């Protein structure tokens, strides 16, 4: 029995509309577009780091990042000036973990965020310094925990309303591995080359999460998986079949080409972002963002 | 005078800026809406055109108006006028994935509440009318009981699983709307006139065998769909099965549903309304799977046949004893490993071993052999022996006479979900979240559950008496 199109939800995601991509609530609130991209990137990076510290699987982390992106998209979405990216990141990770097999307590989530947001955390320090962060700077007292918890739970409700309770996110990672197997690129006993190929494919998919082009909101998982496989095979030097194999997986040449270029451009963009915010990091909290916007407006005036 | 008023409003710069922004946003929204409308219209036109061209295709050629997904058909390309089509490379039909959208939730004010229907395990349900379209829907307000952990995980799972379930026998979740407060959340679902429990209570003679088959087929296919999508319902019971006046049944109330995995993750045993709860849950297993839903299906089949709940235990222990009375005492051979379940250690059983089939057969004297075998297998104590939903669908019971009745032939009933106050027969509700009660050693003595068997009334039909 052929699957009905509407039964393919386990392979597909809701995508943004063109209107949603053309304006955003943050831009209406006078956040410059480049700062918006930076904030989005910083939010994704923060979520990824928190997920790693909480020992969550990449599937949950990736879902949390995608939900964070969904929140800030479109004129009816959230604005960075109203809902700070650090709050949405924490709420998204907390909520995604809650409905997964590995729920996390509010205390664990908030401890990790207190650590990552402290002034000496590895995320906020210049790249070269490797001083150990001072434990006192990220200690979360009972009082501040209670306040932070109220914010977390409120933000969770706001987040859920803005994405109209669509918590389902299909990630392409498992698809990519299935495609590699189907293409005969992953032999039963792994070789150094096949391991490298699989690792590189997954790495590309994780990088795509950080792309300023919102690839996870504009392309379906199979297309992302195919692009990652294609690029990884070229880089590792594995020859896949010479035919137009991506069509077998329902991805056309144009989309593949676009995604391959987008994936390839991620590295340079991320490097620029890192040097751009090398002193002190991106303004993750509301007050920091206000200072930054004020500074820019003063400069341009 | 007029200018004065004007200046009073226009003077404030902030106000004008705000106004401008509001107008801009409104404009954007309007534009988006218009675009969407236009897109729908275009699609409609395209479809109409395609349909039209398809019908008079054989009569005359046409200037192919093709949607991106509609490639020219082979027959059309043979016609001489289709020069452009022949230049095209071999058309490859790629699967396009459905892409839904998202936006903020709408406000509940878009709906007008008509009357209250029912309080489910995780929310209040009322009948409502969408003001814009006049459509009647069911509006379910989510309960926010355990506000300690933020948005209740049960509500999130209910929305998540309902959104993923698109099946004709599962109630459709149209959208989620919100109220004024942050924790006012409503699910907008299809409205169905009846639920199976009240419907059956109000009927004089219950459903006919062919109707029962149709109902069970619909239920089982919904359960099969859920399980093949890795969703456990965990609260199947007749009051959660809704019916419309066209003989269609839909599974509702996903307040306990969740995704599961293989191997099964550790899950709470405090699920499923007591009367429909599988023995392994009562015995305290922490790893269970799709089998618990099939036990409930078995209970529902029994209930449809006898017009009353099959196993009406007063508490967990009583429920177990009712189960063992009907299905026999579990043995290590029939259910390997059951003695190691947490609550099984404190149980004491009679020494004589009882068989299961005979009791079920005696209780349902009017059921055919195939029907009895399906019911017996659904009510297997050992979860591994229960059929999967897929297997149950192919059971001979559904193929033998009387054949399942076509849904179009179902009788209609006066709707009780309307204004009338209805008679309520007490039945337990789904368990609340929290710690599962342990079965204490003293209370669980089953050694005499068959002691008074001779005094019991014998089921209908023919019985031999020894003199």
XYZ file of C-alpha atoms in Angstrom:
768
model
C 0.000 0.000 0.000
C 1.491 3.301 -1.074
C 1.597 5.817 1.740
C -0.775 8.749 1.501
C 1.006 12.096 1.260
C -0.392 13.157 4.613
C 1.018 10.057 6.244
C 4.569 11.125 5.539
C 4.815 13.334 8.591
C 7.576 11.137 9.955
C 9.697 12.209 6.988
C 8.669 15.817 6.673
C 8.530 19.055 8.617
C 6.383 22.142 8.447
C 8.218 24.796 6.420
C 8.272 28.574 6.568
C 6.210 30.610 4.154
C 7.749 33.274 1.946
C 6.017 35.982 3.983
C 7.532 34.614 7.150
C 10.990 34.795 5.614
C 10.599 38.312 4.264
C 10.016 40.083 7.563
C 10.503 39.173 11.146
C 9.136 40.478 14.363
C 12.673 41.396 15.444
C 13.207 43.515 12.338
C 9.965 45.347 13.048
C 11.430 45.997 16.479
C 14.472 47.628 14.832
C 16.930 44.778 15.305
C 19.354 44.997 12.353
C 19.226 41.967 10.062
C 22.877 41.040 10.585
C 22.476 41.201 14.349
C 19.408 39.027 14.014
C 21.444 36.349 12.213
C 24.127 36.586 14.866
C 21.590 36.219 17.656
C 20.049 33.218 15.973
C 23.455 31.614 15.577
C 24.344 32.366 19.188
C 21.049 30.865 20.323
C 21.676 27.689 18.366
C 25.195 27.455 19.709
C 23.999 28.001 23.264
C 21.347 25.308 22.894
C 23.875 22.900 21.431
C 26.332 23.527 24.277
C 23.633 23.129 26.923
C 22.440 19.907 25.319
C 25.947 18.493 25.361
C 26.424 19.397 29.022
C 23.091 17.743 29.855
C 24.258 14.654 27.909
C 21.215 14.773 25.677
C 21.287 12.958 22.344
C 21.819 15.125 19.275
C 18.287 14.369 18.089
C 16.765 16.267 21.020
C 19.274 19.123 20.738
C 18.627 19.525 17.019
C 14.875 19.551 17.603
C 15.274 22.238 20.262
C 17.329 24.394 17.886
C 14.765 24.054 15.109
C 11.944 25.047 17.470
C 13.995 28.074 18.560
C 14.322 29.101 14.901
C 10.613 28.595 14.313
C 9.847 30.914 17.208
C 11.787 33.882 15.850
C 10.607 33.633 12.266
C 7.967 35.852 10.641
C 6.240 39.086 11.594
C 3.906 37.209 13.913
C 6.704 35.297 15.586
C 8.785 36.251 18.572
C 11.148 39.200 18.760
C 14.654 39.082 20.184
C 13.957 42.313 22.020
C 10.931 40.953 23.817
C 11.997 37.359 24.425
C 15.718 37.077 25.021
C 17.396 34.339 23.054
C 18.828 32.744 26.205
C 15.315 32.288 27.622
C 13.877 30.823 24.446
C 16.865 28.503 24.126
C 16.370 27.173 27.667
C 12.604 26.826 27.230
C 12.990 25.066 23.902
C 15.497 22.565 25.246
C 13.452 21.987 28.405
C 10.253 21.417 26.428
C 11.860 19.176 23.812
C 13.492 17.048 26.487
C 10.210 16.855 28.388
C 8.384 15.072 25.589
C 11.357 12.867 24.753
C 12.488 9.740 26.563
C 14.990 11.816 28.554
C 13.143 14.552 30.440
C 15.298 17.016 32.373
C 14.487 18.774 35.623
C 14.168 22.548 35.661
C 17.081 22.609 38.096
C 19.452 20.808 35.713
C 18.455 23.015 32.812
C 18.857 26.238 34.769
C 22.170 25.151 36.334
C 23.591 24.490 32.900
C 22.358 27.798 31.519
C 23.682 29.679 34.542
C 27.064 28.117 33.848
C 27.051 28.839 30.119
C 25.872 32.421 30.571
C 28.337 33.281 33.326
C 30.930 35.867 32.237
C 33.804 33.373 32.385
C 32.106 30.452 30.643
C 33.899 28.973 27.614
C 31.097 30.257 25.362
C 31.624 33.880 26.290
C 35.359 34.113 26.549
C 37.784 35.129 23.851
C 38.915 32.102 21.880
C 42.506 32.008 23.116
C 41.977 32.188 26.866
C 41.530 28.884 28.561
C 41.156 29.867 32.176
C 38.855 27.702 34.185
C 35.613 29.503 34.977
C 35.201 30.565 38.547
C 32.577 28.379 40.290
C 31.228 31.335 42.225
C 30.249 33.061 39.017
C 27.783 30.373 38.013
C 26.392 29.296 41.370
C 22.596 29.401 41.190
C 21.233 30.213 44.641
C 17.807 28.984 45.669
C 16.369 32.478 45.299
C 17.678 33.073 41.819
C 16.700 29.532 40.883
C 13.072 30.189 41.805
C 12.998 33.410 39.776
C 14.663 31.747 36.819
C 12.244 28.841 37.046
C 9.201 31.106 36.817
C 10.720 32.763 33.738
C 11.506 29.367 32.201
C 7.969 28.060 32.608
C 6.397 31.266 31.351
C 8.689 31.349 28.351
C 7.754 27.758 27.620
C 4.081 28.728 27.298
C 4.944 31.716 25.105
C 7.123 29.528 22.908
C 4.432 26.879 22.533
C 1.803 29.442 21.566
C 4.017 31.043 18.959
C 4.705 27.774 17.189
C 1.037 26.766 17.573
C 2.048 23.733 19.617
C 3.765 22.024 16.710
C 6.506 20.244 18.606
C 7.176 17.644 15.967
C 10.570 18.075 14.300
C 11.939 15.417 11.991
C 15.698 15.514 11.823
C 17.593 14.163 8.791
C 20.396 12.345 10.599
C 18.893 8.863 10.615
C 17.715 9.334 7.034
C 21.253 10.162 5.922
C 22.562 6.942 7.422
C 19.807 4.954 5.737
C 20.646 6.600 2.416
C 24.331 5.776 2.860
C 23.433 2.164 3.489
C 21.113 2.087 0.508
C 23.905 3.469 -1.671
C 26.162 0.682 -0.468
C 28.556 3.147 1.114
C 28.397 1.589 4.570
C 29.622 -2.013 4.385
C 28.630 -4.384 7.229
C 32.148 -4.266 8.636
C 33.130 -0.647 8.736
C 36.290 0.529 7.030
C 38.155 3.701 8.007
C 36.746 5.348 4.914
C 33.134 4.405 5.554
C 33.407 5.590 9.150
C 34.850 8.873 7.971
C 32.073 9.219 5.416
C 29.333 8.648 7.979
C 30.966 10.996 10.470
C 31.400 13.704 7.857
C 27.764 13.364 6.769
C 26.498 13.788 10.323
C 28.916 16.692 10.844
C 27.458 18.488 7.831
C 23.929 17.984 9.123
C 24.892 19.443 12.485
C 26.606 22.372 10.805
C 23.494 22.994 8.748
C 21.676 23.603 12.031
C 23.798 26.721 12.494
C 23.357 28.058 8.981
C 22.036 31.639 8.720
C 19.866 30.455 5.834
C 17.528 28.555 8.171
C 18.017 25.399 6.136
C 15.991 23.281 8.554
C 13.008 25.596 8.099
C 13.179 25.807 4.329
C 14.057 22.278 3.236
C 12.659 18.871 3.973
C 14.800 16.326 5.851
C 15.415 14.064 2.828
C 16.895 16.971 0.863
C 19.178 17.933 3.741
C 20.290 14.333 4.143
C 21.061 13.970 0.440
C 23.069 17.198 0.344
C 25.105 16.114 3.365
C 25.777 12.697 1.838
C 26.760 14.237 -1.488
C 29.154 16.724 0.040
C 30.662 14.238 2.484
C 31.262 11.679 -0.263
C 33.081 14.271 -2.333
C 35.209 15.406 0.587
C 36.120 11.940 1.847
C 36.698 10.712 -1.687
C 34.108 7.972 -1.863
C 32.693 7.412 -5.303
C 28.963 6.898 -5.211
C 27.165 5.791 -8.339
C 27.557 8.048 -11.354
C 23.847 8.169 -12.128
C 21.661 10.923 -10.764
C 21.077 8.938 -7.613
C 19.493 11.783 -5.641
C 16.385 11.489 -7.752
C 15.833 8.053 -6.286
C 15.414 9.829 -2.962
C 13.051 12.435 -4.423
C 15.465 15.357 -4.438
C 15.966 17.286 -7.657
C 19.249 18.614 -8.952
C 18.463 22.256 -8.328
C 17.602 21.801 -4.674
C 20.664 19.627 -4.152
C 22.889 22.232 -5.756
C 21.475 24.995 -3.603
C 21.922 23.000 -0.417
C 25.466 21.939 -1.256
C 26.474 25.560 -1.740
C 24.665 26.570 1.432
C 26.380 23.847 3.439
C 29.740 24.757 1.974
C 29.350 28.392 2.931
C 28.594 27.624 6.568
C 32.202 27.201 7.603
C 33.319 30.649 6.536
C 30.280 32.299 8.029
C 30.737 30.592 11.387
C 34.424 31.567 11.451
C 33.470 35.202 10.818
C 30.882 35.062 13.576
C 33.442 33.726 16.000
C 35.935 36.477 15.347
C 33.215 39.097 15.305
C 32.075 38.339 18.848
C 35.472 37.316 20.191
C 35.328 39.742 23.100
C 32.507 38.890 25.409
C 30.246 37.034 23.026
C 26.943 37.788 21.386
C 24.334 39.695 23.464
C 22.284 36.762 24.700
C 20.400 38.579 27.459
C 17.886 41.389 26.956
C 19.975 44.082 28.692
C 23.042 43.227 26.628
C 21.002 43.379 23.446
C 19.578 46.789 24.335
C 23.103 48.098 24.960
C 24.251 46.722 21.621
C 21.337 48.193 19.659
C 21.781 51.543 21.386
C 25.476 51.546 20.557
C 24.739 50.869 16.896
C 22.075 53.516 16.666
C 24.420 56.035 18.243
C 27.130 55.113 15.775
C 24.907 55.447 12.745
C 23.422 58.723 13.946
C -12.975 72.024 16.285
C -12.217 69.119 14.059
C -8.622 70.162 13.688
C -8.292 70.392 17.424
C -9.444 66.834 17.868
C -7.130 65.720 15.139
C -4.140 67.414 16.668
C -4.904 65.927 20.019
C -4.484 62.474 18.563
C -1.761 63.164 16.048
C 0.423 65.229 18.351
C 1.939 62.302 20.118
C 4.803 61.041 18.045
C 4.970 57.738 19.773
C 1.368 57.120 19.021
C 1.785 57.746 15.331
C 4.802 55.481 15.200
C 2.886 52.779 16.956
C -0.057 53.299 14.702
C 2.164 53.108 11.652
C 3.703 49.898 12.822
C 0.336 48.431 13.661
C -0.929 49.378 10.253
C 2.131 47.884 8.637
C 1.651 44.637 10.489
C -1.985 44.560 9.633
C -1.146 45.213 6.002
C 1.339 42.373 6.058
C -1.170 40.018 7.557
C -3.807 41.046 5.093
C -1.408 40.548 2.247
C -0.437 37.134 3.482
C -4.046 36.201 3.785
C -4.827 37.464 0.304
C -1.867 35.560 -1.059
C -3.008 32.410 0.575
C -6.487 32.946 -0.748
C -5.129 33.524 -4.213
C -2.996 30.429 -4.016
C -5.970 28.341 -3.014
C -7.993 29.868 -5.802
C -5.273 29.185 -8.310
C -4.974 25.623 -7.222
C -8.692 25.237 -7.470
C -8.734 26.696 -10.961
C -5.849 24.532 -11.978
C -7.574 21.463 -10.684
C -10.772 22.378 -12.442
C -8.921 23.071 -15.639
C -7.011 19.844 -15.408
C -10.160 17.931 -14.747
C -11.821 19.640 -17.673
C -8.923 18.968 -20.013
C -8.743 15.391 -18.872
C -12.347 14.831 -19.786
C -12.299 16.403 -23.228
C -8.761 15.279 -23.860
C -9.851 12.695 -26.372
C -11.956 15.197 -28.300
C -9.521 17.994 -28.927
C -5.959 18.978 -28.177
C -5.297 21.813 -25.783
C -2.595 24.178 -24.678
C -1.341 22.146 -21.750
C -1.984 23.973 -18.529
C 0.168 21.884 -16.319
C 0.757 22.291 -12.647
C 4.307 21.633 -11.588
C 3.350 18.299 -10.199
C 1.063 17.368 -13.092
C 3.174 16.110 -15.943
C 1.493 15.723 -19.310
C 0.067 12.286 -19.583
C 1.438 9.880 -22.150
C -1.666 9.937 -24.226
C -1.578 13.676 -24.465
C 1.981 13.695 -25.708
C 1.076 11.492 -28.656
C -1.134 14.181 -30.126
C 0.625 16.171 -32.866
C -0.092 19.572 -31.377
C 1.971 18.855 -28.300
C 5.334 19.894 -29.704
C 6.532 21.529 -26.531
C 5.944 18.459 -24.473
C 8.150 16.255 -26.610
C 11.172 18.485 -26.083
C 10.977 17.986 -22.358
C 13.403 15.422 -20.953
C 12.051 12.164 -19.619
C 9.756 13.311 -16.883
C 10.814 12.114 -13.469
C 8.071 12.125 -10.955
C 9.605 12.974 -7.615
C 7.684 12.557 -4.421
C 6.787 15.897 -2.923
C 6.456 16.036 0.793
C 3.561 17.806 2.370
C 4.740 20.994 4.049
C 2.414 22.438 6.601
C 2.941 25.857 8.114
C 2.793 27.336 11.552
C 1.837 30.626 13.056
C 0.739 31.794 16.450
C -2.332 30.156 17.957
C -5.656 31.828 17.307
C -7.765 33.097 20.167
C -10.623 31.066 21.572
C -12.914 34.044 20.893
C -13.160 32.742 17.332
C -15.461 30.114 18.742
C -18.779 30.432 20.464
C -19.378 27.928 23.210
C -22.700 26.164 22.899
C -22.897 23.615 25.674
C -20.808 21.493 27.950
C -20.328 17.859 26.959
C -18.107 15.848 29.178
C -15.236 16.019 31.582
C -12.491 13.730 30.374
C -9.459 12.631 32.299
C -7.403 15.620 31.209
C -9.825 18.378 30.373
C -13.324 19.741 29.928
C -15.047 19.326 26.598
C -17.742 21.546 25.190
C -19.585 21.872 21.920
C -18.767 25.094 20.123
C -19.393 26.923 16.882
C -16.708 28.638 14.875
C -18.095 32.156 14.446
C -16.578 32.708 11.020
C -17.716 29.515 9.353
C -20.568 28.325 11.525
C -18.969 24.916 11.796
C -19.687 22.893 14.896
C -16.587 21.620 16.692
C -15.640 20.102 20.001
C -13.543 22.360 22.193
C -11.433 20.694 24.829
C -9.781 22.769 27.522
C -6.561 21.264 28.748
C -6.191 20.846 32.481
C -3.117 22.449 33.958
C -2.888 20.352 37.081
C 0.776 19.803 37.656
C 1.884 23.345 36.987
C 5.133 22.534 38.782
C 6.802 21.386 35.610
C 5.382 24.017 33.345
C 3.133 22.977 30.527
C 1.864 19.487 31.461
C 3.675 16.801 29.537
C 0.428 14.876 29.096
C -1.095 17.832 27.268
C 1.973 18.181 25.088
C 1.849 14.495 24.250
C -1.864 14.649 23.540
C -1.311 17.444 21.031
C 1.777 15.799 19.579
C 0.191 12.386 19.060
C -3.133 13.761 17.826
C -1.358 15.986 15.321
C 0.576 13.007 14.013
C -2.528 10.838 13.701
C -4.453 11.313 10.522
C -6.830 8.417 10.208
C -10.517 8.164 9.467
C -11.154 6.411 12.755
C -9.207 8.840 14.897
C -10.726 12.143 15.880
C -9.020 14.963 13.979
C -7.298 17.793 15.831
C -7.967 20.897 13.751
C -5.929 23.411 15.677
C -4.923 24.563 19.103
C -6.308 27.908 20.282
C -5.545 29.929 23.349
C -7.410 32.023 25.872
C -6.464 35.183 27.702
C -4.370 33.590 30.387
C -1.094 31.857 29.580
C -2.412 28.482 30.694
C -5.717 28.609 28.822
C -5.241 26.162 26.000
C -8.018 24.607 23.959
C -7.955 21.821 21.400
C -10.346 22.224 18.488
C -11.532 18.840 17.298
C -14.237 17.322 15.139
C -17.548 17.165 16.923
C -19.198 13.754 16.991
C -22.703 13.222 18.220
C -22.250 10.221 20.475
C -19.869 8.270 22.566
C -20.168 4.531 22.503
C -20.729 4.184 26.238
C -23.776 6.433 26.587
C -25.084 5.291 23.250
C -25.038 1.706 24.396
C -26.563 2.546 27.770
C -29.497 4.182 26.040
C -30.061 1.436 23.499
C -32.614 -1.241 24.212
C -30.830 -4.292 22.839
C -27.319 -3.147 22.098
C -25.598 -3.508 18.769
C -26.237 -6.398 16.422
C -23.407 -8.871 15.708
C -22.726 -7.325 12.306
C -22.616 -3.842 13.817
C -20.245 -5.006 16.517
C -17.949 -6.341 13.809
C -17.901 -2.997 12.014
C -17.225 -1.125 15.237
C -14.454 -3.498 16.206
C -12.917 -3.318 12.731
C -12.861 0.475 12.908
C -11.376 0.405 16.389
C -8.748 -2.149 15.463
C -7.706 -0.308 12.325
C -7.287 2.889 14.349
C -5.201 0.996 16.901
C -3.180 -0.577 14.094
C -2.491 2.873 12.675
C -1.406 4.205 16.052
C 0.879 1.286 16.769
C 2.474 1.380 13.346
C 3.264 5.029 14.112
C 4.732 4.072 17.500
C 1.938 5.629 19.495
C 0.342 3.932 22.497
C -3.166 5.169 23.317
C -3.187 3.847 26.885
C -6.788 4.756 27.637
C -9.024 2.833 25.258
C -12.538 2.461 26.649
C -16.064 2.821 25.315
C -16.492 6.370 26.625
C -13.460 7.414 24.593
C -14.879 5.987 21.382
C -16.986 8.596 19.640
C -19.597 7.920 16.987
C -21.358 10.036 14.436
C -24.716 9.392 12.859
C -23.144 7.828 9.794
C -21.907 4.744 11.563
C -18.373 6.045 11.807
C -16.430 5.537 14.987
C -13.443 7.644 16.030
C -10.984 7.095 18.825
C -10.651 10.183 21.026
C -9.009 11.425 24.219
C -5.284 11.093 23.752
C -4.648 12.416 27.259
C -2.638 9.306 28.081
C -1.133 8.628 24.681
C 2.578 8.774 24.074
C 5.274 7.611 21.733
C 7.041 4.403 22.650
C 9.992 2.501 21.327
C 11.479 -0.894 20.828
C 12.944 -1.999 23.203
C 10.236 -0.384 25.316
C 11.428 2.493 27.491
C 10.551 2.594 31.167
C 6.979 3.856 31.317
C 4.516 4.528 34.091
C 2.238 1.603 34.931
C -0.473 3.969 36.086
C -2.300 4.095 32.794
C -5.585 2.887 31.336
C -8.866 3.107 33.214
C -9.036 0.275 35.742
C -11.715 -1.823 34.036
C -9.716 -1.886 30.796
C -6.271 -2.262 32.326
C -4.171 -5.240 31.276
C -3.013 -7.740 33.923
C 0.679 -6.988 33.380
C 0.036 -3.348 34.303
C -1.851 -4.401 37.415
C 1.071 -6.650 38.291
C 3.358 -3.645 38.085
C 5.418 -4.140 34.946
C 7.506 -1.158 33.903
C 8.212 -2.304 30.390
C 5.143 -2.790 28.316
C 4.114 -2.132 24.781
C 1.298 -2.208 22.292
C -0.219 -5.306 23.953
C -1.913 -3.253 26.664
C -4.058 -1.507 24.053
C -5.158 -4.869 22.671
C -6.263 -6.013 26.094
C -8.476 -2.914 26.193
C -9.795 -3.806 22.741
C -10.695 -7.231 24.132
C -12.542 -5.624 27.044
C -14.400 -3.359 24.629
C -15.432 -6.313 22.479
C -16.775 -8.073 25.563
C -18.630 -4.923 26.546
C -20.212 -4.531 23.117
C -21.390 -8.147 23.271
C -22.909 -8.028 26.750
C -23.881 -4.338 26.864
C -22.006 -3.801 30.085
C -18.367 -3.428 31.084
C -16.720 -6.807 31.116
C -14.487 -6.563 34.175
C -15.766 -4.109 36.755
C -13.232 -4.303 39.545
C -13.597 -2.081 42.596
C -9.852 -1.628 43.025
C -6.623 -3.026 41.654
C -6.820 -6.289 43.599
C -10.482 -6.811 42.826
C -9.751 -6.076 39.170
C -7.062 -8.768 39.121
C -9.357 -11.273 40.738
C -12.103 -10.481 38.211
C -9.556 -11.012 35.424
C -8.369 -14.326 36.839
C -11.957 -15.425 37.341
C -12.653 -14.880 33.637
C -9.352 -15.850 32.106
C -8.019 -18.366 34.589
C -5.026 -18.322 36.839
C -1.727 -17.536 35.143
C 0.760 -20.371 35.169
C 4.477 -20.263 34.657
C 3.975 -22.318 31.483
C 1.322 -20.056 29.969
C 3.000 -16.823 30.994
C 6.709 -17.327 31.608
C 8.183 -14.849 34.012
C 4.970 -13.355 35.364
C 5.963 -14.337 38.909
C 8.897 -11.936 38.707
C 6.647 -8.917 38.148
C 6.723 -6.543 41.156
C 3.181 -7.133 42.386
C 3.012 -10.857 41.592
C 5.187 -11.860 44.528
C 2.486 -11.107 47.059
C -0.189 -13.115 45.275
C -1.421 -16.488 46.476
C -3.203 -18.740 44.033
C -5.394 -21.824 44.441
C -3.598 -25.079 43.824
C -5.964 -26.427 41.212
C -5.177 -25.068 37.781
C -8.060 -23.591 35.853
C -8.367 -23.346 32.113
C -9.239 -20.098 30.425
C -11.169 -20.947 27.296
C -14.065 -22.628 29.001
C -14.976 -19.620 31.154
C -14.940 -17.105 28.318
C -16.929 -19.486 26.133
C -19.498 -19.981 28.868
C -19.850 -16.264 29.412
C -20.513 -15.610 25.731
C -22.753 -18.502 24.710
C -24.038 -16.703 21.609
C -20.623 -15.945 20.172
C -19.340 -18.063 17.284
C -16.198 -20.155 17.556
C -14.191 -17.574 15.599
C -15.496 -14.773 17.783
C -14.613 -16.683 20.924
C -11.130 -17.378 19.646
C -10.547 -13.683 18.892
C -11.856 -12.616 22.294
C -9.843 -15.295 24.072
C -6.655 -14.299 22.276
C -7.184 -10.588 22.976
C -7.722 -11.439 26.623
C -4.608 -13.607 26.919
C -2.997 -13.064 30.285
C 0.426 -13.374 28.690
C 0.919 -10.187 26.664
C 3.100 -12.046 24.173
C 0.172 -14.253 23.231
C -2.162 -11.419 22.339
C -2.402 -10.761 18.609
C -1.061 -7.487 17.248
C -3.642 -5.076 15.886
C -2.559 -6.056 12.391
C -3.097 -9.744 13.097
C -6.449 -9.064 14.711
C -7.633 -7.272 11.565
C -7.198 -10.443 9.512
C -8.979 -12.673 12.012
C -11.569 -15.052 10.480
C -14.183 -13.534 12.810
C -14.437 -10.553 10.483
C -14.863 -12.724 7.398
C -17.524 -15.152 8.561
C -21.264 -14.466 8.478
C -22.798 -12.178 9.526
C -20.473 -9.882 7.611
C -19.588 -6.476 9.082
C -22.417 -4.048 8.421
C -21.664 -1.223 6.033
C -21.387 2.073 7.930
C -24.022 3.577 5.657
C -26.529 1.061 6.987
C -26.044 2.022 10.625
C -29.090 3.334 12.427
C -29.031 6.934 13.634
C -29.651 7.902 17.198
C -30.811 11.069 18.927
C -27.734 13.014 19.965
C -27.100 13.073 23.653
C -24.211 15.487 23.442
C -26.835 18.189 23.006
C -28.541 20.035 25.811
C -30.134 17.126 27.616
C -28.920 16.117 31.014
C -28.047 12.523 30.845
C -28.140 9.676 33.246
C -24.675 8.839 34.486
C -23.655 5.381 35.487
C -20.680 5.440 37.773
C -17.504 4.208 36.159
C -13.916 4.794 37.156
C -11.873 7.424 35.357
C -8.358 7.182 34.003
C -5.677 7.095 36.677
C -4.069 10.305 37.804
C -0.354 10.820 37.506
C 1.557 9.922 40.595
C 2.800 6.848 42.371
C 1.192 3.577 41.507
C -0.312 1.858 44.508
C 1.407 -1.329 45.547
C -0.685 -4.378 46.082
C -0.228 -5.356 49.705
C 0.456 -8.935 50.674
C -2.594 -9.523 52.837
C -5.175 -8.135 50.465
C -4.180 -10.245 47.520
C -5.424 -13.697 48.361
C -6.998 -15.242 45.312
C -7.151 -18.778 46.672
C -10.907 -18.723 47.064
C -12.069 -16.828 44.012
C -13.518 -19.986 42.521
C -14.938 -21.210 45.816
C -18.509 -20.078 45.231
C -18.588 -21.018 41.597
C -21.519 -23.438 42.093
C -23.738 -20.720 43.494
C -23.242 -18.494 40.503
C -25.871 -18.033 37.903
C -25.159 -19.996 34.801
C -25.088 -18.041 31.546
C -27.918 -18.277 29.066
C -28.340 -21.103 26.635
C -28.323 -24.805 27.163
C -26.883 -26.427 30.266
C -26.706 -30.044 31.341
C -27.653 -30.874 34.890
C -26.406 -33.926 36.684
C -28.958 -35.507 38.951
